[in-house]
Coordinates of C-alpha atoms in Angstrom, one line a residue:
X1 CA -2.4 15.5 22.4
X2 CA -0.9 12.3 23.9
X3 CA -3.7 12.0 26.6
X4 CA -6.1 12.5 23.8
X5 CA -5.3 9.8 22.1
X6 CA -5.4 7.5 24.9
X7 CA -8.4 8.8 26.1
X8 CA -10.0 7.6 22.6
X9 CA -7.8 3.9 22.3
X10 CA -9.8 2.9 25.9
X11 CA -13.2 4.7 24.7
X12 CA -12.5 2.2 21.3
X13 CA -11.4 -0.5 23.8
X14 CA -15.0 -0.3 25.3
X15 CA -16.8 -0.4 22.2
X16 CA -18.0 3.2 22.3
X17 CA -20.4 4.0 19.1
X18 CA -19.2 7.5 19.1
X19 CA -15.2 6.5 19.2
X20 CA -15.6 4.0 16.6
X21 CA -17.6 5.8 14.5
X22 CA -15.1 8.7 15.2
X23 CA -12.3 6.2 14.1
X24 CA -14.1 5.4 10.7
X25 CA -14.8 9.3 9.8
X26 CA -11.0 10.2 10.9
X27 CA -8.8 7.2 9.0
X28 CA -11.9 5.0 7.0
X29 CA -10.9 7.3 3.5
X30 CA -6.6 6.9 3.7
X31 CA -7.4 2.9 5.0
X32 CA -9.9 2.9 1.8
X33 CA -7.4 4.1 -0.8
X34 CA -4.5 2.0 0.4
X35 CA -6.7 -1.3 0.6
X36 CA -8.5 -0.4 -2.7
X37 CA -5.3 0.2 -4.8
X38 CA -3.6 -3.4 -3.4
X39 CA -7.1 -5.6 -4.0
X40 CA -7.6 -3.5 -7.0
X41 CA -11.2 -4.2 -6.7
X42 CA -14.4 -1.3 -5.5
X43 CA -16.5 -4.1 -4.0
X44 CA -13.4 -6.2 -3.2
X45 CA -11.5 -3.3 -1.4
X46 CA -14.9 -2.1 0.6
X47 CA -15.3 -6.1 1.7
X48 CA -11.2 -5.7 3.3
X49 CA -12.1 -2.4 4.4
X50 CA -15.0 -4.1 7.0
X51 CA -12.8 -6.4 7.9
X52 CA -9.8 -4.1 8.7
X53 CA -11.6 -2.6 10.8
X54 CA -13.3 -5.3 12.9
X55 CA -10.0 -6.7 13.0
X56 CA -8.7 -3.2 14.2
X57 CA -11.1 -3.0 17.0
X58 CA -10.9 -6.8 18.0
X59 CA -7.4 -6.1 18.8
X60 CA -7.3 -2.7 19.9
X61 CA -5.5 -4.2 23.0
X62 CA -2.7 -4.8 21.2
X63 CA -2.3 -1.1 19.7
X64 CA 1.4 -0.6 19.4
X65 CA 1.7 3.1 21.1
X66 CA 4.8 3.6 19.6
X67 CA 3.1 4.1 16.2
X68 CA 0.6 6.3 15.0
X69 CA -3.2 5.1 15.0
X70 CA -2.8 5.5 11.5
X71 CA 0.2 3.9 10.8
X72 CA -1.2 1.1 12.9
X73 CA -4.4 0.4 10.9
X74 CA -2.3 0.8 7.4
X75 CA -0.7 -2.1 8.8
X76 CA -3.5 -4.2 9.8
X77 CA -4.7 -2.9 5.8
X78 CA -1.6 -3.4 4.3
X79 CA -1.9 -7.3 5.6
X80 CA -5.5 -8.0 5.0
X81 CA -5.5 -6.9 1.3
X82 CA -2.8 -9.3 1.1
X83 CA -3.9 -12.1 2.2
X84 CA -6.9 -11.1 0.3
X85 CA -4.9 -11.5 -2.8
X86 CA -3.6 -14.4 -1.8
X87 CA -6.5 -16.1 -1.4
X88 CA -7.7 -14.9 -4.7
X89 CA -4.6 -16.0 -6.4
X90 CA -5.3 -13.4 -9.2
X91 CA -3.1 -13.7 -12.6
X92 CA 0.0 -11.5 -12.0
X93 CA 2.8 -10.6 -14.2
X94 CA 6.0 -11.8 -12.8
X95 CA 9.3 -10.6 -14.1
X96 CA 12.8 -11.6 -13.2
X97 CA 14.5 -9.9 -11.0
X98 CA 17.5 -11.0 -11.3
X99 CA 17.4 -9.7 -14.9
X100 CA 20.9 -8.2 -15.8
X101 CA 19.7 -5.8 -17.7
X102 CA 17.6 -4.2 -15.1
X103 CA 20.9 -3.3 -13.1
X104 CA 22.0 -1.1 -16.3
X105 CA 18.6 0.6 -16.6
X106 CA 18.4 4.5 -15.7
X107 CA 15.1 5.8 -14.1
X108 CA 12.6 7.4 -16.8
X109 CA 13.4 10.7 -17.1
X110 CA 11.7 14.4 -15.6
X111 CA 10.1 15.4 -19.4
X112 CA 8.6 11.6 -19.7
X113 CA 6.9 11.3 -16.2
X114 CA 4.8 14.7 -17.5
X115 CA 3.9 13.1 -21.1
X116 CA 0.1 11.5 -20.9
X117 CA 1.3 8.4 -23.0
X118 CA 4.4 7.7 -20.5
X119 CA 1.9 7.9 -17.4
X120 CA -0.6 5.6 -18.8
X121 CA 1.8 2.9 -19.5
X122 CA 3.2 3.6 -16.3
X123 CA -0.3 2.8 -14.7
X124 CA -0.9 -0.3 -16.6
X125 CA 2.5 -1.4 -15.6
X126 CA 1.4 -0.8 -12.3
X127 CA -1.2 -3.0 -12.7
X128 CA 0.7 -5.5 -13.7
X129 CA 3.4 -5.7 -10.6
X130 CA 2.4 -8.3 -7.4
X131 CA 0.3 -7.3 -4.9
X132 CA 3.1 -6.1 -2.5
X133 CA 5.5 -4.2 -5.0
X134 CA 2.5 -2.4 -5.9
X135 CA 1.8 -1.4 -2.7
X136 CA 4.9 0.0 -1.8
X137 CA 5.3 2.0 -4.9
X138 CA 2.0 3.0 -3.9
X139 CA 2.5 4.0 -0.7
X140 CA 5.5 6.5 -1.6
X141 CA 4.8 8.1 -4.2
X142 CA 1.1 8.3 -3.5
X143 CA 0.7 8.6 -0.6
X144 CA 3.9 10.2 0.5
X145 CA 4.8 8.2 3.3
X146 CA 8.8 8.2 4.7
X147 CA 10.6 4.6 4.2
X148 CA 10.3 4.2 7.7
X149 CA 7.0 4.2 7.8
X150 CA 6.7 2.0 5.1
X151 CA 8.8 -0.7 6.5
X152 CA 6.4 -0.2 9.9
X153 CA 3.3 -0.9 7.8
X154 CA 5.0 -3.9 5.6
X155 CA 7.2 -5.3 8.9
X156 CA 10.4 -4.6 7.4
X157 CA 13.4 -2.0 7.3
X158 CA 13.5 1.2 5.6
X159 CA 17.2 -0.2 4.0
X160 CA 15.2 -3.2 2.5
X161 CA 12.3 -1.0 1.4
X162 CA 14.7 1.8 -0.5
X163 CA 16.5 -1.5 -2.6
X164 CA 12.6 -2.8 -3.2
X165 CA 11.9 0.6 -4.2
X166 CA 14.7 1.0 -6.9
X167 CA 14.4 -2.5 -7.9
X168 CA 10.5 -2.1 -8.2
X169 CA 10.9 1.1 -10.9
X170 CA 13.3 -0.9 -12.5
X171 CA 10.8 -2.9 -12.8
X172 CA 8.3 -0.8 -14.1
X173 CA 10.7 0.9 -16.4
X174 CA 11.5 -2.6 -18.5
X175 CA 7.9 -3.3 -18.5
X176 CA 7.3 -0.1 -20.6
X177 CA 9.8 0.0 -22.8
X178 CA 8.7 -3.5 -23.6
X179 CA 5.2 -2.2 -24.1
X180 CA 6.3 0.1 -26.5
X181 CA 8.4 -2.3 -28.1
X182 CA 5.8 -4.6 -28.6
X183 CA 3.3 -2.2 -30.1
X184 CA 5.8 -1.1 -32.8

């Protein structure tokens, strides 16, 4: 399996149509979602999507071998969809974290995460988080990757990503109840 994959990282490093096109079929869809639900946008996330992979295949050279292919070009993703948003500067919702009150907060409970009205807020809270917290709710509960892997794609530790992580659905969970506050 091992000498597979290196057999297809130096066809890629020569450009062959067949390994690249074999390299879009095999990780294009997960790279898609994962850029698409950062940029938020269809045409936006297909326009970082083209450039993830150019960018993947300009610097095939430097593929990590430690990682997986895949965990390598959810970094590359991961990066460009930010700086994507950063260049946008979209209108985000920031909250404070250093909010008190957030420390006290429980996480929502088993019988709300299954009621429709609970799951839509949740999703509009969602869209309200930065770029990167979104993400790496994202990329855990969606898409079920480990912390570890996580802190790989995002260049951190899995200790620092668990604390964003709990701090994150804190977050989200003060951002619904004021939702449903407000609509009251």
């Amino acid at each position: 399996m091992e000498q597979e994959k290196d057999i297809f990282i130096v066809r890629l490093r020569q450009q062959n149509r067949t390994a690249c096109q074999q390299l879009l079929n095999d990780y294009g869809p997960t790279v898609f979602q994962l850029v698409r639900r950062i940029v938020g946008c269809q045409e936006d996330a297909e326009e970082v999507y083209q450039d993830v992979f150019l960018k993947a295949l300009q610097a095939i050279d430097r593929y990590d071998h430690r990682a997986t292919l895949l965990g390598w070009l959810r970094r590359i993703a991961y990066h460009e969809a930010l700086n994507f948003i950063r260049r946008r500067r979209s209108a985000i919702v920031y909250m404070d974290d250093q909010d008190p009150a957030l420390n006290n907060m429980d996480d929502t409970s088993e019988e709300d995460i299954h009621d429709t009205e609970t799951v839509q807020a949740l999703e509009r809270a969602l869209a309200l988080l930065p770029a990167y917290e979104r993400t790496i709710i994202t990329m855990f509960y969606y898409d079920d990757m480990s912390l570890a892997d996580i802190a790989y794609v995002t260049s951190s530790n899995p200790s620092t990503i668990g604390s964003q992580l709990s701090r994150i659905r804190k977050k989200l969970y003060r951002i619904i109840k004021t939702e449903k506050h407000e609509r009251k």
